[in-house]
XYZ file of C-alpha atoms in Angstrom:
520
model
C 16.720 26.623 5.144
C 13.541 28.365 6.196
C 11.598 27.311 9.250
C 8.856 25.421 7.490
C 8.939 22.522 5.100
C 6.371 21.438 2.573
C 5.915 17.737 2.274
C 4.030 15.458 -0.144
C 0.302 15.120 0.315
C 0.214 17.759 3.179
C 1.380 20.576 0.947
C 2.422 23.641 2.950
C 2.969 23.379 6.434
C 8.701 24.307 6.980
C 31.317 6.168 12.983
C 32.736 3.598 10.731
C 33.478 6.465 8.376
C 35.223 9.206 10.347
C 34.500 13.003 9.936
C 37.389 15.226 9.251
C 37.506 15.827 12.953
C 35.794 13.564 15.461
C 32.145 14.643 15.634
C 32.489 15.081 19.491
C 35.293 17.648 18.952
C 33.206 19.579 16.574
C 30.833 20.709 19.324
C 33.225 21.231 22.123
C 33.296 17.893 23.923
C 36.519 15.787 24.473
C 36.931 13.096 21.786
C 34.631 10.159 22.334
C 32.667 11.854 25.236
C 29.557 12.443 23.157
C 29.965 8.980 21.410
C 29.931 7.240 24.761
C 27.047 9.530 25.998
C 24.872 8.444 23.034
C 25.551 4.827 23.697
C 24.697 5.252 27.433
C 21.558 7.134 26.649
C 20.532 4.576 24.002
C 20.913 1.745 26.450
C 18.781 3.393 29.031
C 16.125 4.247 26.411
C 16.007 0.753 25.175
C 15.553 -0.551 28.748
C 12.704 1.998 29.479
C 10.962 1.988 26.116
C 8.163 4.377 25.545
C 4.974 4.452 27.593
C 2.248 5.063 25.052
C -0.987 6.697 25.949
C -3.639 9.090 24.757
C -2.174 12.211 23.130
C -2.429 15.494 24.929
C -5.118 17.811 23.638
C -2.393 20.207 22.528
C -1.198 17.822 19.882
C -4.709 17.506 18.266
C -4.004 13.749 17.618
C -6.885 11.402 18.228
C -6.951 7.601 18.504
C -5.613 5.317 17.026
C -2.583 7.708 17.244
C -0.784 7.297 20.598
C 1.832 9.538 22.140
C 4.706 9.263 24.613
C 8.068 10.827 25.521
C 11.762 9.913 25.300
C 14.331 11.285 27.603
C 17.636 12.485 26.090
C 20.676 14.207 27.519
C 20.820 17.933 26.975
C 24.606 17.504 26.544
C 25.722 14.052 25.257
C 29.225 14.650 26.852
C 27.413 14.582 30.183
C 24.819 11.847 29.857
C 24.113 11.789 33.646
C 23.426 15.592 33.706
C 20.301 17.446 32.648
C 17.819 15.491 30.488
C 15.065 16.884 28.308
C 11.965 15.012 27.018
C 11.031 14.691 23.274
C 7.404 14.136 22.462
C 6.671 11.178 20.191
C 3.598 9.980 18.310
C 2.799 6.633 16.741
C 0.175 4.853 14.639
C 0.641 1.084 14.611
C 1.091 -0.622 11.231
C -2.245 -1.662 9.623
C -1.060 -4.860 8.017
C -0.515 -8.426 9.279
C 2.262 -9.498 11.609
C 3.903 -11.149 8.689
C 4.038 -7.768 6.832
C 5.462 -5.727 9.789
C 8.812 -4.188 9.201
C 9.074 -2.043 12.352
C 8.983 1.760 12.740
C 9.289 4.296 10.077
C 10.495 7.576 11.739
C 9.865 10.883 10.014
C 11.063 14.447 10.140
C 9.490 17.253 8.013
C 12.395 19.721 8.141
C 13.068 23.158 9.452
C 15.021 23.475 11.658
C 11.948 24.035 13.729
C 9.469 21.668 12.225
C 7.541 19.075 14.183
C 6.689 15.595 12.795
C 4.052 14.804 15.406
C 1.433 14.880 12.711
C 3.100 12.024 10.743
C 0.928 9.097 12.009
C -2.174 10.811 10.528
C -0.727 10.194 7.058
C -1.220 6.436 7.471
C -4.738 7.000 6.301
C -3.894 8.932 3.271
C -4.215 6.907 0.054
C -0.706 7.255 -1.175
C 0.780 6.057 2.155
C -1.551 3.030 2.726
C 0.748 0.286 1.341
C 3.635 1.631 3.398
C 1.473 2.009 6.450
C 0.596 -1.761 6.249
C 4.259 -2.584 6.797
C 5.431 0.182 9.164
C 4.420 1.910 12.448
C 4.429 5.570 11.434
C 6.409 7.472 14.131
C 6.590 11.193 14.305
C 8.340 13.370 16.964
C 9.223 16.948 17.866
C 12.982 17.537 17.863
C 14.589 19.239 20.822
C 13.374 22.792 21.215
C 10.182 22.217 19.095
C 6.603 22.174 20.320
C 6.539 20.595 23.819
C 10.013 19.076 23.469
C 11.865 21.546 25.787
C 10.504 24.461 23.775
C 12.747 27.430 22.900
C 11.682 30.994 22.718
C 13.763 34.191 21.920
C 11.077 36.879 22.265
C 7.496 37.617 23.181
C 5.442 35.782 20.577
C 3.023 38.709 20.300
C 5.915 40.989 19.190
C 7.224 38.306 16.776
C 4.059 38.483 14.629
C 3.718 42.217 14.609
C 2.267 43.491 11.311
C 2.275 45.135 8.901
C 5.895 45.000 7.782
C 7.918 46.164 4.856
C 9.849 43.964 2.301
C 12.064 46.213 0.221
C 13.992 44.352 -2.434
C 16.702 47.026 -2.480
C 16.643 48.471 1.131
C 17.857 51.813 2.145
C 20.815 52.364 4.497
C 18.221 53.497 7.173
C 16.188 50.376 6.777
C 19.360 48.199 7.048
C 20.341 49.887 10.284
C 16.816 49.085 11.702
C 17.063 45.475 10.816
C 20.608 45.242 12.220
C 19.321 46.519 15.512
C 16.475 43.988 15.392
C 18.873 41.188 14.670
C 21.185 42.059 17.570
C 18.114 42.303 19.910
C 16.944 38.880 18.764
C 20.290 37.304 19.337
C 20.447 38.775 22.766
C 16.995 37.579 23.461
C 17.885 34.013 22.578
C 20.987 34.117 24.860
C 18.986 35.658 27.742
C 15.850 33.446 27.567
C 17.437 30.117 26.754
C 20.567 30.636 28.890
C 23.262 27.992 29.365
C 21.229 25.346 27.389
C 21.484 27.288 24.115
C 24.721 25.799 22.729
C 23.163 22.266 22.905
C 20.613 22.856 20.156
C 22.473 21.703 17.097
C 22.083 19.420 14.171
C 24.616 16.906 15.682
C 22.511 16.638 18.787
C 19.413 16.147 16.568
C 21.227 13.262 15.003
C 22.240 11.806 18.361
C 18.610 12.173 19.598
C 17.489 10.144 16.616
C 19.656 7.246 17.782
C 18.181 7.323 21.246
C 14.705 7.423 19.735
C 15.636 4.377 17.653
C 16.670 2.506 20.773
C 13.500 3.627 22.703
C 11.334 2.202 19.882
C 13.129 -1.173 20.293
C 14.619 -0.941 16.783
C 18.105 -2.539 16.174
C 18.405 -0.396 13.055
C 16.667 2.747 11.940
C 14.242 3.175 8.996
C 13.961 6.974 8.494
C 12.459 9.458 6.087
C 13.531 13.101 6.228
C 12.455 16.039 4.118
C 14.348 19.280 3.656
C 16.477 19.980 6.815
C 15.516 16.460 7.948
C 17.863 15.235 5.133
C 20.789 17.125 6.734
C 20.691 15.612 10.180
C 19.580 12.358 8.662
C 22.924 12.451 6.665
C 24.745 13.311 9.916
C 23.095 10.252 11.488
C 24.312 8.103 8.644
C 27.800 9.495 9.153
C 27.785 8.964 12.940
C 25.943 5.675 13.103
C 26.244 3.907 9.694
C 25.876 0.495 11.383
C 22.480 1.549 12.816
C 20.919 2.369 9.459
C 18.398 0.055 7.860
C 16.778 2.285 5.140
C 16.797 6.073 4.733
C 14.879 8.294 2.376
C 16.276 11.794 1.761
C 13.556 14.002 0.311
C 14.580 17.441 -1.107
C 18.163 17.593 0.070
C 20.066 20.243 1.979
C 23.564 20.533 0.507
C 25.675 18.805 3.161
C 29.001 20.318 2.069
C 30.647 22.010 5.161
C 31.414 25.004 2.947
C 27.730 25.517 2.440
C 26.462 25.124 6.002
C 24.688 27.581 6.592
C 25.677 30.925 5.135
C 26.336 29.960 1.612
C 23.332 27.582 1.416
C 21.071 30.434 2.245
C 22.447 32.553 -0.520
C 22.024 29.588 -2.891
C 18.470 29.278 -1.726
C 17.726 32.916 -2.430
C 19.026 32.528 -6.019
C 16.926 29.393 -6.484
C 13.767 31.073 -5.190
C 14.295 33.735 -7.867
C 14.164 31.083 -10.571
C 11.028 29.529 -9.072
C 9.349 32.887 -8.644
C 10.009 33.550 -12.380
C 8.440 30.094 -13.109
C 5.276 31.272 -11.298
C 5.297 34.683 -13.071
C 5.559 32.897 -16.537
C 2.726 30.613 -15.595
C 0.499 33.446 -14.580
C 1.398 35.320 -17.756
C 0.365 32.197 -19.831
C -2.974 32.421 -18.139
C -3.552 36.138 -18.460
C -7.091 35.500 -19.753
C -7.928 34.331 -16.294
C -5.901 36.591 -14.021
C -5.250 39.709 -16.058
C -1.964 40.327 -14.288
C 0.118 40.588 -17.456
C 0.979 38.704 -20.601
C 4.724 38.556 -19.877
C 6.784 37.589 -16.889
C 7.877 41.168 -16.392
C 4.270 42.483 -16.570
C 3.287 39.983 -13.829
C 6.195 41.169 -11.658
C 5.097 44.721 -12.268
C 1.581 43.720 -10.987
C 3.130 42.338 -7.776
C 5.155 45.549 -7.346
C 2.020 47.662 -7.845
C 0.227 45.617 -5.156
C 3.212 45.867 -2.784
C 3.374 49.686 -3.262
C -0.359 49.946 -2.533
C -0.082 47.905 0.544
C 2.756 50.037 1.835
C 0.537 53.035 1.657
C -2.587 51.348 2.972
C -2.224 47.866 4.621
C -5.290 45.660 4.420
C -7.004 45.366 7.614
C -4.106 47.387 9.159
C -2.091 44.120 9.189
C -1.283 43.073 5.582
C 1.559 45.049 4.206
C 4.304 44.306 1.720
C 5.955 41.883 4.095
C 2.794 39.875 4.488
C 2.249 39.865 0.702
C 5.712 38.703 -0.061
C 5.610 35.919 2.611
C 2.345 34.702 1.163
C 3.490 34.598 -2.419
C 6.872 33.053 -1.455
C 4.782 29.843 -0.911
C 4.601 29.603 -4.759
C 8.294 28.804 -4.536
C 7.723 25.865 -2.285
C 4.823 24.087 -4.079
C 2.927 24.690 -7.240
C -0.263 23.733 -5.490
C -0.108 27.295 -4.293
C 0.175 28.878 -7.737
C -3.525 29.347 -8.574
C -4.554 30.595 -5.170
C -1.752 33.050 -5.025
C -2.555 34.407 -8.518
C -6.273 34.748 -7.675
C -5.539 36.598 -4.429
C -3.177 39.084 -6.132
C -5.532 39.611 -9.071
C -8.571 40.087 -6.846
C -6.798 42.594 -4.676
C -5.707 44.725 -7.603
C -9.354 44.649 -8.795
C -10.527 46.006 -5.410
C -11.439 42.711 -3.658
C -9.206 42.096 -0.687
C -11.099 39.028 0.771
C -8.730 36.422 -0.912
C -5.731 38.248 0.222
C -7.054 38.421 3.760
C -7.622 34.654 3.715
C -4.100 34.135 2.366
C -1.989 36.545 4.270
C -3.637 37.867 7.435
C -1.465 37.112 10.512
C -3.122 34.631 12.928
C -2.582 35.618 16.611
C -3.439 32.070 17.580
C -0.305 30.703 15.797
C 2.034 33.293 17.209
C 3.537 31.072 19.872
C 4.232 28.197 17.519
C 5.752 30.496 14.853
C 8.017 32.200 17.362
C 9.024 28.836 18.726
C 9.777 27.479 15.222
C 11.850 30.502 14.452
C 13.715 30.332 17.705
C 14.739 26.741 16.940
C 15.597 27.570 13.364
C 17.876 30.421 14.544
C 19.495 28.471 17.474
C 20.365 25.415 15.305
C 21.691 27.275 12.265
C 23.716 29.760 14.395
C 25.140 27.081 16.556
C 26.008 24.650 13.729
C 28.709 26.748 11.877
C 30.632 30.026 11.698
C 28.765 32.850 10.148
C 30.374 36.149 8.933
C 30.584 38.563 11.864
C 31.152 41.592 9.738
C 28.047 43.421 8.446
C 30.134 44.566 5.483
C 30.327 41.025 4.275
C 26.586 40.420 4.542
C 25.841 43.788 2.912
C 28.242 43.050 -0.048
C 27.078 39.520 -0.713
C 23.369 40.265 -0.429
C 23.499 43.504 -2.432
C 25.222 41.712 -5.276
C 22.785 38.833 -5.142
C 19.697 41.089 -4.967
C 20.622 42.596 -8.350
C 19.762 39.305 -10.034
C 17.596 37.778 -7.444
C 15.626 40.503 -5.653
C 12.517 38.619 -4.545
C 13.779 36.730 -1.546
C 17.367 37.737 -0.972
C 16.943 40.439 1.653
C 14.146 38.868 3.559
C 16.177 35.698 3.789
C 19.204 37.770 5.005
C 17.177 39.450 7.709
C 15.922 36.042 8.975
C 19.503 34.775 9.367
C 21.170 37.978 10.421
C 21.001 37.175 14.249
C 23.738 34.658 13.496
C 26.172 37.569 12.784
C 25.735 38.557 16.456
C 25.596 35.125 18.064
C 27.557 34.817 21.388
C 27.579 30.952 21.972
C 30.438 28.837 20.735
C 30.138 27.722 17.158
C 30.808 24.233 15.771
C 32.670 23.268 12.628
C 30.226 21.476 10.414
C 30.712 17.710 10.274
C 32.022 16.325 6.976
C 29.164 14.058 5.939
C 30.798 11.081 4.392
C 30.717 7.332 4.717
C 33.083 4.653 3.377
C 32.007 2.430 0.464
C 29.840 -0.460 1.667
C 29.505 1.169 5.112
C 25.787 1.881 4.559
C 22.888 -0.055 3.159
C 21.523 1.478 -0.048
C 19.742 4.772 0.656
C 17.283 6.720 -1.585
C 17.581 10.322 -2.486
C 14.639 12.311 -4.020
C 14.908 15.642 -5.629
C 13.070 18.031 -7.930
C 15.276 19.820 -10.511
C 13.901 23.276 -9.790
C 13.396 22.988 -6.018
C 13.954 26.500 -4.500
C 14.252 25.707 -0.809
C 16.917 23.016 -1.374
C 18.414 23.514 -4.752
C 19.144 20.410 -6.857
C 23.023 20.463 -6.621
C 22.566 19.460 -2.847
C 21.093 16.138 -3.954
C 24.092 15.491 -6.268
C 26.464 16.377 -3.399
C 24.732 14.031 -0.911
C 24.684 11.199 -3.329
C 28.472 11.652 -3.859
C 29.045 11.516 -0.099
C 26.909 8.461 0.474
C 28.337 5.800 -1.889
C 25.638 3.328 -3.053
C 22.790 5.855 -2.758
C 20.254 6.061 -5.625
C 18.872 9.401 -6.804
C 15.409 9.785 -8.279
C 14.907 13.186 -10.052
C 11.575 14.785 -10.857
C 12.523 16.569 -14.099
C 11.545 20.236 -14.641
C 9.598 20.361 -11.415
C 10.013 22.665 -8.356
C 7.843 21.460 -5.579
C 9.731 21.062 -2.214
C 9.011 17.552 -0.745
C 8.042 15.082 -3.504
C 7.599 11.754 -1.782
C 3.990 10.514 -1.708
C 2.676 13.491 -3.589
C 0.899 13.472 -6.974
C 3.776 12.047 -8.970
C 3.102 8.332 -9.277
C 6.637 7.609 -10.607
C 8.343 9.131 -7.547
C 5.854 7.322 -5.269
C 6.510 3.963 -6.880
C 10.294 4.319 -6.374
C 9.813 5.467 -2.661
C 7.286 2.731 -1.811
C 9.346 -0.047 -3.467
C 12.390 0.990 -1.585
C 10.767 1.162 1.797
C 9.034 -2.134 1.338
C 11.687 -4.098 -0.249
C 15.042 -2.111 0.003
C 15.306 -2.077 -3.877
C 16.615 1.090 -5.503
C 16.408 1.928 -9.253
C 20.165 1.809 -9.989
C 22.230 4.869 -9.455
C 19.932 7.414 -11.229
C 16.348 7.379 -12.202
C 14.250 10.135 -13.765
C 10.526 10.853 -13.416
C 8.472 13.111 -15.777
C 7.176 16.142 -13.970
C 3.660 16.412 -12.556
C 1.311 18.388 -14.689
C 1.293 22.127 -14.058
C -1.717 23.328 -12.029
C -4.818 24.459 -13.912
C -5.715 28.120 -13.591
C -8.860 28.918 -11.694
C -10.681 32.132 -11.420
C -11.786 31.445 -7.872
C -9.751 29.795 -5.102
């Protein structure tokens, strides 16, 4: 999964049932060491609570949002050893005491995304009924933001531009990217040091239980989007008796066979489908954008723009790589469709201002972007075995790029440091709970989601007996709770407020496609 998640109204931004092996053994600890470590850390956190105060200026969160920290062990097998602090934010429930149902903890995905903004959503119209019942709690997972932040390279070098984005790279270009991936992996090992192996999805799930205890909650109410569904599912596997309600929005396929190499190949194939959806939409509105009357003609317009940028980057900073990254957002949310089409059309007509607004790198965000990518890389590389042979990567991505060229190789380059990772790898936990081990949970998915393809939602439902799946038919926005689909929102709100689910499966009609606009 890519480092940013898109969620609802915000738009873009990214063991009672045992695992096959004990979860502690999966990350190198002796059996039960980490389990005991979580229990110890949770007891201490419950006793200490969270000292809430004004949020630091860096968080850009004003009253009534309050901030604090929670101390968690770096290594749960050694709970008395080194601790790190996770930053936490909260907005109190707006309803009466009789309406109050405790804390709703949220994670927006990643790995590498921060949920510190979440309390701000309490004031958004779609969330108001839920905010009457719940304290909205966000936090930055380990490694993210101010929570023991990770870094693998100089942020200024991380956002260097312009860059290329060949859909069928030459052998020379491949050698260049292999060298960059090796250097990045070495940078992570050098800059993070002995702490590096402890940034994992299993530890994110364990941290969530310590946060639950620090909040004074006997059982957890949790909403996770994208990658947040994966370690939320790990939490349900590790701590089923601590679950009250859980919403899984836009689901990472939890099959150990998919984590993470295969899931990224699946993602690239799904982005091609969604990219084609956008091209077809643009073609239907050729009278507005003049980018082509067919899907292929629109793709040709994109190729023409990419070639022009390769020869002459806009502002010396926007090259093919920046164009591809900007238009990739169309795969995450159709709220980007009109703006992306307008920027591409304007650029080909000779007006580069919309493209500058859409794709110009922002030096002010370099540190946050590098931090997010460092966490993404550390977690995914630590979580599972990756192919160590470049020949395997080259074979799989070359074959896939023949039918899915738009994102395949850029996704491969993002993940390639995992081929050269030096820290010990885990075996992915087998997400699975016994029948009646969990309360009912709610799974939300869009049929044409590119970032987390729909089969992942079906797989999670199969592994969590009693879960209900709500599907937005024919839609592809990533992150659908509390967005513009009233049907999805009604199911989500009803579940969080009452615990009721719509049977095993429910279907919602898609949101309307965006209207074309000549000026965005």
